[in-house]
Every structure is written in structure tokens, then in C-alpha cells.
Short mmCIF file of C-alpha atoms in Angstrom, two decimals:
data_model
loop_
_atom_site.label_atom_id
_atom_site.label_comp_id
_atom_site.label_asym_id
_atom_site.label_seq_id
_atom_site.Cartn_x
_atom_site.Cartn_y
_atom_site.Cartn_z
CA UNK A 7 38.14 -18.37 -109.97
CA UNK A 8 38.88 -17.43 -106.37
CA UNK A 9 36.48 -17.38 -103.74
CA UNK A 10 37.13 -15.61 -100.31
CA UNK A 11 36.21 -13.78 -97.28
CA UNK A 12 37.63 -10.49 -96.36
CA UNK A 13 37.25 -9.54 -92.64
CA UNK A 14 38.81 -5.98 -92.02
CA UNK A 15 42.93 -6.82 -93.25
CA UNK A 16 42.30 -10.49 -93.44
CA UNK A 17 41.26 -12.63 -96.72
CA UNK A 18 40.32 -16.38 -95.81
CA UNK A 19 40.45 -18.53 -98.57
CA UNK A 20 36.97 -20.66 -99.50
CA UNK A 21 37.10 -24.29 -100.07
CA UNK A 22 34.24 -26.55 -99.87
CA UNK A 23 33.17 -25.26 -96.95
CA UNK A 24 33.60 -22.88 -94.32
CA UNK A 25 31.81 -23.28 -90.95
CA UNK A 26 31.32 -19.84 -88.95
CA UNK A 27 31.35 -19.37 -85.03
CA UNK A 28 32.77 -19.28 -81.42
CA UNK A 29 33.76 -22.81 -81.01
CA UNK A 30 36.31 -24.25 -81.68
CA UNK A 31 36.14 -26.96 -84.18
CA UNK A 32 34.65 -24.64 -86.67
CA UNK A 33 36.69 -23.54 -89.75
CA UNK A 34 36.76 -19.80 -88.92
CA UNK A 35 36.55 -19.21 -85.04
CA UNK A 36 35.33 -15.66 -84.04
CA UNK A 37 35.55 -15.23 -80.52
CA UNK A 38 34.03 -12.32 -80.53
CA UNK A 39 30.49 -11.29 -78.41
CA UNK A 40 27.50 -11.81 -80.51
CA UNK A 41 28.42 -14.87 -82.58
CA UNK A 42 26.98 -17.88 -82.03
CA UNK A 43 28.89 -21.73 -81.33
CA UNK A 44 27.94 -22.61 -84.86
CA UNK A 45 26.55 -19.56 -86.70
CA UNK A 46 26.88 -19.93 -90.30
CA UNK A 47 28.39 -21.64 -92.87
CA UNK A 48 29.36 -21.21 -96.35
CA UNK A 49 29.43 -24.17 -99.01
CA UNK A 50 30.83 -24.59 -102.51
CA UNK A 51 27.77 -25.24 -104.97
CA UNK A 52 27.98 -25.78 -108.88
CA UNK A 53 27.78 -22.00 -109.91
CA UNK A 54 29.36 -20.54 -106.46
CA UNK A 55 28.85 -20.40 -103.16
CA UNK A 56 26.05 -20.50 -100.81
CA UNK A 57 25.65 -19.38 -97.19
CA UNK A 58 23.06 -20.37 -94.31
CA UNK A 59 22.24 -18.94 -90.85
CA UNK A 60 22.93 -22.64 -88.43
CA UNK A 61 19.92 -20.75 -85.84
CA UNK A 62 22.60 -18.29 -84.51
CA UNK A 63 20.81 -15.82 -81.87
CA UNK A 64 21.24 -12.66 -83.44
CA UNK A 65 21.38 -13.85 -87.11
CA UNK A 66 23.09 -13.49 -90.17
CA UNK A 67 22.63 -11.00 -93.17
CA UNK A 68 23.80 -10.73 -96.25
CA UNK A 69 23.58 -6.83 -97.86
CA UNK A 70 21.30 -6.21 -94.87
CA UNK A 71 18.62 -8.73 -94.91
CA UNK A 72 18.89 -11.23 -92.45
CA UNK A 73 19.00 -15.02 -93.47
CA UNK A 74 15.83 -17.28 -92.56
CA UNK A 75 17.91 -19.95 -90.60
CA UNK A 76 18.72 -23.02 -92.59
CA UNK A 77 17.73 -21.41 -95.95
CA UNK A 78 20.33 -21.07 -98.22
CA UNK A 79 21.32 -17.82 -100.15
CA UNK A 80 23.60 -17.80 -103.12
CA UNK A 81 26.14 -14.97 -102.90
CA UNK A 82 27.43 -12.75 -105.13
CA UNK A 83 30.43 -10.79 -105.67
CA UNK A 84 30.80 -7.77 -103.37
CA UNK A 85 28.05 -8.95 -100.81
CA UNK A 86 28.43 -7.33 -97.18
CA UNK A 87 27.90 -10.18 -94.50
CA UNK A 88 27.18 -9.81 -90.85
CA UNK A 89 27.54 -12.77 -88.86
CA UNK A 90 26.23 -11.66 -85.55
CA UNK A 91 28.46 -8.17 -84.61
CA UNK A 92 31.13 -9.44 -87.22
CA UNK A 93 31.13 -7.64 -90.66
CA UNK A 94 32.84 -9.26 -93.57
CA UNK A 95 32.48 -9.50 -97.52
CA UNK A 96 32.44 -11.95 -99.88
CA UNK A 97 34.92 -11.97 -103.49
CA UNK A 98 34.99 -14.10 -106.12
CA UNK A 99 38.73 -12.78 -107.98
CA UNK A 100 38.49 -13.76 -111.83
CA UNK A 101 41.39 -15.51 -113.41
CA UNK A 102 43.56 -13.78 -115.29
CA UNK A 103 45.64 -16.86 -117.43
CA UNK A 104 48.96 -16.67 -118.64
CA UNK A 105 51.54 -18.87 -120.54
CA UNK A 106 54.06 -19.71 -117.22
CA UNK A 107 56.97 -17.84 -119.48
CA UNK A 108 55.41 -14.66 -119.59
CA UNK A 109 56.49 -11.80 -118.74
CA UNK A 110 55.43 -9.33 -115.87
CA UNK A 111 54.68 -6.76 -118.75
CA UNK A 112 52.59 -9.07 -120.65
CA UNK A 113 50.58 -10.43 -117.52
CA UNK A 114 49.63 -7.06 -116.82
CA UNK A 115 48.65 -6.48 -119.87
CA UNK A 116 46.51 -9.64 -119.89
CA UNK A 117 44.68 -8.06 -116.26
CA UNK A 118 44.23 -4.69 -117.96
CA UNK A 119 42.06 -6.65 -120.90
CA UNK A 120 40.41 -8.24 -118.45
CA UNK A 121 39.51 -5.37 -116.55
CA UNK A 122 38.19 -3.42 -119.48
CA UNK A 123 36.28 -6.79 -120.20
CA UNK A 124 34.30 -6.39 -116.95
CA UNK A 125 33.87 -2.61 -117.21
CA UNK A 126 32.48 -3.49 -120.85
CA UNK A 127 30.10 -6.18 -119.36
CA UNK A 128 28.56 -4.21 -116.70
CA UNK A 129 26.79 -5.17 -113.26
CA UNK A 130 24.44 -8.54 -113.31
CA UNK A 131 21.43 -8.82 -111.45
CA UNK A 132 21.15 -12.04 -109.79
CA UNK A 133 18.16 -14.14 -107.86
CA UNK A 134 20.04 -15.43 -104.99
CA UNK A 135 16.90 -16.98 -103.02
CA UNK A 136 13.93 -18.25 -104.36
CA UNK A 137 11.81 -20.41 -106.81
CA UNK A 138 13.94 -18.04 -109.56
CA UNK A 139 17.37 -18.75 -108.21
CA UNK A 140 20.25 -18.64 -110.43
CA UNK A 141 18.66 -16.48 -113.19
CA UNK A 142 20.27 -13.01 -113.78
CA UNK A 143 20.06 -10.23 -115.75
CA UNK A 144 22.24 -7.88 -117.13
CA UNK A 145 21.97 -3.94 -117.57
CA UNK A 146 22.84 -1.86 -120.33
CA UNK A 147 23.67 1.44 -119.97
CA UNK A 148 20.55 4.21 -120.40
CA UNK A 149 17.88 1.20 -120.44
CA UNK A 150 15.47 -0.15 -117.84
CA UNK A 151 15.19 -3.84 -116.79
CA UNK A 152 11.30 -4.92 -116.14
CA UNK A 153 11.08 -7.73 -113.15
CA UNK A 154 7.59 -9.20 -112.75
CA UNK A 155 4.85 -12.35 -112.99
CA UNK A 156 4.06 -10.69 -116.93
CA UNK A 157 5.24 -12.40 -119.76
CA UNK A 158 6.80 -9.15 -120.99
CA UNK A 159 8.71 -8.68 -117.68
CA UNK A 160 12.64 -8.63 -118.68
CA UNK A 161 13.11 -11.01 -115.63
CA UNK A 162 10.14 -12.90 -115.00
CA UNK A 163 9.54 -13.89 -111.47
CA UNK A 164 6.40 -16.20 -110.67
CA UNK A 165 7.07 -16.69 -107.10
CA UNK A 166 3.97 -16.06 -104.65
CA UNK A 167 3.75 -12.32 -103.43
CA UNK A 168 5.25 -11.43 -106.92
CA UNK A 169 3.17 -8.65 -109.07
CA UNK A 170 2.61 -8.27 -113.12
CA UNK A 171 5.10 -5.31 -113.39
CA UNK A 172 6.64 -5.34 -109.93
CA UNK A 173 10.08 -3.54 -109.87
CA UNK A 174 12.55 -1.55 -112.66
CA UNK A 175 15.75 -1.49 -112.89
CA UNK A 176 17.97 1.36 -115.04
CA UNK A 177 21.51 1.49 -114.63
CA UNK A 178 23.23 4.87 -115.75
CA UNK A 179 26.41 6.98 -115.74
CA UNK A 180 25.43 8.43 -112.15
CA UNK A 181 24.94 4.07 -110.73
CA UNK A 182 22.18 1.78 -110.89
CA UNK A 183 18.93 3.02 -109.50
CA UNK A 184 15.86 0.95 -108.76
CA UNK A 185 11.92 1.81 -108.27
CA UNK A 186 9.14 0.08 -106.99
CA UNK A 187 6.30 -0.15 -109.55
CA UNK A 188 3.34 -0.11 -107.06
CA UNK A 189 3.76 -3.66 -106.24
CA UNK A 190 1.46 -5.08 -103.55
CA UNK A 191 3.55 -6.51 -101.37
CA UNK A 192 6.69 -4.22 -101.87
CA UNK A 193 10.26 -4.12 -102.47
CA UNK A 194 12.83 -3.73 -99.59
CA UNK A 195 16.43 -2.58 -99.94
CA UNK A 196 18.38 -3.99 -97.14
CA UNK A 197 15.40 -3.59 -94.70
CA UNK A 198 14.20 -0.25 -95.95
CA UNK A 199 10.64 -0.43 -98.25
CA UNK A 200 10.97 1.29 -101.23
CA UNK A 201 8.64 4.16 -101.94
CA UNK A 202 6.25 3.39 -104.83
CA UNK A 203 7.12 5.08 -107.82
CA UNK A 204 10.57 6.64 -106.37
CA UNK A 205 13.82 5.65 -107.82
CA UNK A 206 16.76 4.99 -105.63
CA UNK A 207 20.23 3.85 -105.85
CA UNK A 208 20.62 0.71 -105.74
CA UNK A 209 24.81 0.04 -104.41
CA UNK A 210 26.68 -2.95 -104.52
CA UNK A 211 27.11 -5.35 -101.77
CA UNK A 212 22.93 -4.69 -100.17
CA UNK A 213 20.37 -7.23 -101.13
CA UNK A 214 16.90 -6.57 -102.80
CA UNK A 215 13.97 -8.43 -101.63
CA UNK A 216 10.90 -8.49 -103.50
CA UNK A 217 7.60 -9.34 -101.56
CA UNK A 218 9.08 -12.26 -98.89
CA UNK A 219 9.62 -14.51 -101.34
CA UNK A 220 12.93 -13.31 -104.00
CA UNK A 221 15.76 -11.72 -103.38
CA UNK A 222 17.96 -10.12 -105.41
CA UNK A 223 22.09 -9.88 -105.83
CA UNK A 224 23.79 -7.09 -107.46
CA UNK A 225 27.52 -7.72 -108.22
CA UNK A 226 30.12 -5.18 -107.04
CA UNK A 227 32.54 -3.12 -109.39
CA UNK A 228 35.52 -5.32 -109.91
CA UNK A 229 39.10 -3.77 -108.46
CA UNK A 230 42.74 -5.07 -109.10
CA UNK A 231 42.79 -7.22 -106.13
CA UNK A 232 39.53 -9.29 -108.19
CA UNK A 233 41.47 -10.40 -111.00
CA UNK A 234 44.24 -13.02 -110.10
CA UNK A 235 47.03 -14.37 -112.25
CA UNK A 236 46.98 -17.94 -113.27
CA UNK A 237 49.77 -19.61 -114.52
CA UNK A 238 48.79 -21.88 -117.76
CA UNK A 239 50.59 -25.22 -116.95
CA UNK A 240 50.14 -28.81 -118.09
CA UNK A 241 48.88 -31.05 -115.65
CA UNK A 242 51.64 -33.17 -113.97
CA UNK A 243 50.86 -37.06 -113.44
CA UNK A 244 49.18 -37.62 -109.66
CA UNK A 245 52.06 -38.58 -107.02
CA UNK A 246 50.90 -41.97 -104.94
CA UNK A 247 49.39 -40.92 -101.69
CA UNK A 248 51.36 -41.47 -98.66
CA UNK A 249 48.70 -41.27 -96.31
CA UNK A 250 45.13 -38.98 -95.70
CA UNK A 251 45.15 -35.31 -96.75
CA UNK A 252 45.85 -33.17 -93.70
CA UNK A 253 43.02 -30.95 -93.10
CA UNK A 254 42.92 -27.05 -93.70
CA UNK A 255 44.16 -25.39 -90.80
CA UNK A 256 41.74 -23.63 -88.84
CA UNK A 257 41.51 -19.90 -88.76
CA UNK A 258 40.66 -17.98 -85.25
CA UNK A 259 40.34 -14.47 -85.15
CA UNK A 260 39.88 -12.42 -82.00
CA UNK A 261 40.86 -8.50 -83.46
CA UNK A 262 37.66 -8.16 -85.84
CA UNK A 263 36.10 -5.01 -83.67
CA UNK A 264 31.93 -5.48 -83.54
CA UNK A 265 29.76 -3.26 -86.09
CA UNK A 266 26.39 -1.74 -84.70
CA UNK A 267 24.04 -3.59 -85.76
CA UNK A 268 21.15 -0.67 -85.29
CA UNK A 269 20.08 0.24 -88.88
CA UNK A 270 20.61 4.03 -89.86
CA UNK A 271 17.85 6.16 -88.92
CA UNK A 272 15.89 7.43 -92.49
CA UNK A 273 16.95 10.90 -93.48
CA UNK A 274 15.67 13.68 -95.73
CA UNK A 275 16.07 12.53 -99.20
CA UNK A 276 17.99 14.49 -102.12
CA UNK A 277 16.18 14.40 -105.17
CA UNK A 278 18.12 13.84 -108.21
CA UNK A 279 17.27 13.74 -111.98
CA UNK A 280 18.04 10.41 -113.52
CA UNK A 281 18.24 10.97 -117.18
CA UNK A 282 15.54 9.13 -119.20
CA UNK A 283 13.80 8.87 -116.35
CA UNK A 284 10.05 9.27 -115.98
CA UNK A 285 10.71 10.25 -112.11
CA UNK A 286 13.35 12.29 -110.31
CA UNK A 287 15.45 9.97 -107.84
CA UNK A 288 15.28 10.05 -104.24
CA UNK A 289 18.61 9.74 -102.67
CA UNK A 290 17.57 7.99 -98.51
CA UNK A 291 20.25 9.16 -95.94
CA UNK A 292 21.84 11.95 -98.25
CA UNK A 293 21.63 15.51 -97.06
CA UNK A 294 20.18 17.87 -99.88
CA UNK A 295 22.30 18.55 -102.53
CA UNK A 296 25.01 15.92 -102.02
CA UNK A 297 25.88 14.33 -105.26
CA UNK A 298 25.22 10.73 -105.70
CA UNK A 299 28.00 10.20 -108.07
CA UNK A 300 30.59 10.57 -105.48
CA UNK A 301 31.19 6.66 -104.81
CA UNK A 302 30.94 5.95 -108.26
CA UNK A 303 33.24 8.56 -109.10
CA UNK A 304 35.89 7.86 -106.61
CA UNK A 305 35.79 4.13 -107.87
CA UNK A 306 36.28 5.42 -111.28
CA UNK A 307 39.28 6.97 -110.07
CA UNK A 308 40.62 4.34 -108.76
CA UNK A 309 40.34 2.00 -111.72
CA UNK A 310 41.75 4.96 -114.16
CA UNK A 311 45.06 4.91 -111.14
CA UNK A 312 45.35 1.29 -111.59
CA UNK A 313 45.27 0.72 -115.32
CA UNK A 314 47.69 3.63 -115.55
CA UNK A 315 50.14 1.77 -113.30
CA UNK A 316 49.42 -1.46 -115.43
CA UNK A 317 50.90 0.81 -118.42
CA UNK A 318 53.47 1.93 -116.80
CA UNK A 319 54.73 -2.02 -115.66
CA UNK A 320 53.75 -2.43 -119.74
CA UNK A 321 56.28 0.44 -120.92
CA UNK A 322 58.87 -0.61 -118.37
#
């Protein structure tokens, strides 16, 4: 699998580890106002990667909840960093393996399998920090996810601040849409808090935190840039060293243009009907009347464009 940053055109590749900041002996330098000397950093774990806040002075967040500096959060596919004024997102491609003879036809038919694989699979729900992390859930289509301290939750969470039947999750053709179940402590998307009892969409790339104490991951749709060929080769025998490994160039960007960092002001919400649903849907920052389905729509069309290209390669 591979693991990388994109930052507006740019991709930098992820290693073992990838320290964030102004100065420059780090391994990405932004020299750009608002980021820190040492900011971040992102290191290779068993399952992934992890990132940290290094006590930057205006923070880092990941799908708009900013990091606790020096406590590590697991990412996921599709999250939306901020490191300071710097906006970036994190990808994890899947490997798409192929005998090294192959031809383009059949590779592309090997990525379209894989593709339909993924769609097949659907979105996973993650815990990305706390006592829980590492456990995930997936979500069928047209049935609700439980998260909560009861033994019947779906996802059982026993961290402090957590209650009996604390969130739901249902994922549907319109997206997956979350509510608050009248927890005591709440559920915040980004940094909004979630009306009790209120479903709203829940998109890819922002975090879910539940009470202060779990947060939640939610991978993003997978496009043809996420699935990367891989050549099936046997291993060749190790060449003798002739000296120490040179180290990974550095990479210094000055172009990135700052984001705001001021969070939207909350709008009038459109109410939608979610079927199955015991509630209608309330839509934050969406005039009346638009239709939520737009973004997942428009992705769908872009998936349908790029398997029908894959066909083409295949009939060529």
C-alpha cells in the first residue's frame, strides 16, 4: 500500500516518518506564515500511520478537530489536515498486483476489480484516538450502526464520557448520516455539536468526536489515483552495501497559499428524509432545498467515467 500527502498539485511520499514545519532540517519544510519550527509529524505504525501536533502555536487538525499536542491520532484514508494555515490530505493508494508480463489491458482490468471490490465493501468507521483505537466498523447499506458503553452497542466504546446508546450511524444511497442519541456529553462533527436526535451527514475526510475522549475516522470514497499498480516480481538476492543509505531528500514548499482557518458560520438547515429513518435529516450550512446527494452524485460520476475508460483500454 501507498501512503502519502497531497498538498494542492503536490503528493509527498510517506516513509517512516515525516517531520512537519518551517525549519529547515525537517522532512517537509513549509515556509509559509502560521506553521510552526517543528509542527507535526507523521510516523509509520503497524496498521498505518499516525500523526501528532510537536506544541505548534496555532495547532494541527485532522477533519477539523484540532490535535491535543503530543497525542497521537491514527489517520485514515481521505482525512483533511491543517497544519497551522497549510491544508493537506492524507491517501493510502491500494495495490493493484500484476504478473510483470501483463498487459496494459489486463492491468486495467485488474484496477477495475479492484475498484468494484471497494465500492462492494463500503466506508469503515474507524477509532483513531482513544482507549478503543484501532477497532472499526463497517456499514451496510439501509442499516444503522449502534456506538455506545451497552453490551448491545454495534461498536462498543467504554471510554469515560461515553453513554449506553450514545451515537447511530446509517449509511444510505443519499451518504452516510449520523445522529446523536441524547448522549450526555455530546458528539461533535469537526467542531460543530450535533443536535440530539437530528441526523446529519456525516462526509469523508471530518473527524467525529464523541464526549472528549474517542474520536472517530470515516474513510473517503476511493478514486483511480487510490489504486496503484504493482508489479509481481521475485525478490532479487541483496547487493553488498557500499556505504550508508543516503537519506530522503528533503521537500520545501513555499507556493501552498494559507486556508482561513475561521470555521463556517452555522446556517439554516435543509431538512431531508432519510429513508428508514425514524427522523428527517438536517442538512448544517445547506440553503433550503439543496439536495444532499450532489457530492455523492458527482463522485458517482466520476467513478462510472473512469471504469468506462478502463473498458475502453480493455477493448483496445
Amino acid at each position: 500500500m501507498r501512503h502519502f500527502l497531497r498538498l494542492g498539485e503536490r503528493t509527498v511520499p510517506l516513509e517512516e516518518e515525516l517531520v512537519v514545519g518551517r525549519n529547515g532540517d525537517c522532512d517537509l519544510v513549509l515556509e509559509v506564515q502560521g506553521v510552526s519550527g517543528r509542527h507535526a509529524r507523521i510516523v509509520r505504525v503497524a496498521d498505518g500511520y499516525q500523526i501528532s501536533d510537536d506544541g505548534s502555536t496555532n495547532g494541527t487538525k485532522v477533519g477539523g478537530v484540532r490535535l491535543r499536542p503530543g497525542t497521537p491520532r491514527a489517520l485514515t484514508h481521505g482525512d483533511q489536515l491543517l497544519f497551522g494555515t497549510v491544508a493537506a490530505s492524507y491517501h493510502a493508494a491500494l495495490d493493484v498486483s500484476h504478473p510483470p508480463d501483463a498487459s496494459t489491458a489486463k492491468v486495467a482490468f485488474a484496477m477495475v476489480q479492484a475498484m468494484v471490490a471497494s465500492l462492494d465493501r463500503g466506508p469503515i468507521v474507524r477509532v483513531v484516538e482513544g482507549a478503543e483505537v484501532g477497532q472499526q466498523l463497517s456499514l451496510p447499506i439501509d442499516s444503522g450502526r449502534t456506538l455506545g458503553r451497552a453490551e448491545e452497542a454495534d461498536l462498543r466504546l467504554l471510554s469515560d464520557g461515553i453513554s449506553a446508546r450514545h451515537l447511530e450511524i446509517r449509511r444510505s444511497v443519499l451518504g452516510v448520516f449520523v445522529r446523536d442519541l441524547g448522549s450526555r456529553f455530546g458528539s461533535h462533527l469537526g467542531n460543530v455539536r450535533l443536535e440530539p436526535q437530528r441526523w446529519v451527514p456525516w462526509e469523508p475526510g471530518r473527524s467525529l468526536r464523541l464526549s472528549k475522549t474517542v474520536v472517530l475516522g470515516l474513510d473517503a470514497p476511493r478514486t483511480a489515483d487510490d489504486f496503484a499498480p504493482v508489479s509481481i516480481v521475485e525478490p532479487a538476492a541483496a547487493a553488498p552495501s557500499a556505504g550508508p543509505a543516503a537519506s530522503a531528500p528533503k521537500i520545501q514548499v513555499t507556493d501552498v497559499p494559507p486556508v482561513s482557518v475561521r470555521e463556517p458560520a452555522p446556517a439554516s438547515a435543509a431538512v431531508v428524509a432519510l429513508p428508514g429513518a425514524a427522523s428527517p435529516i438536517a442538512v448544517p450550512g445547506r440553503r433550503r432545498g439543496a439536495p444532499v446527494w450532489v457530492p455523492y452524485a458527482a463522485g458517482a460520476v466520476v467513478l462510472v467515467l473512469t471504469i468506462a475508460t478502463l473498458v475502453w483500454v480493455l477493448k483496445g
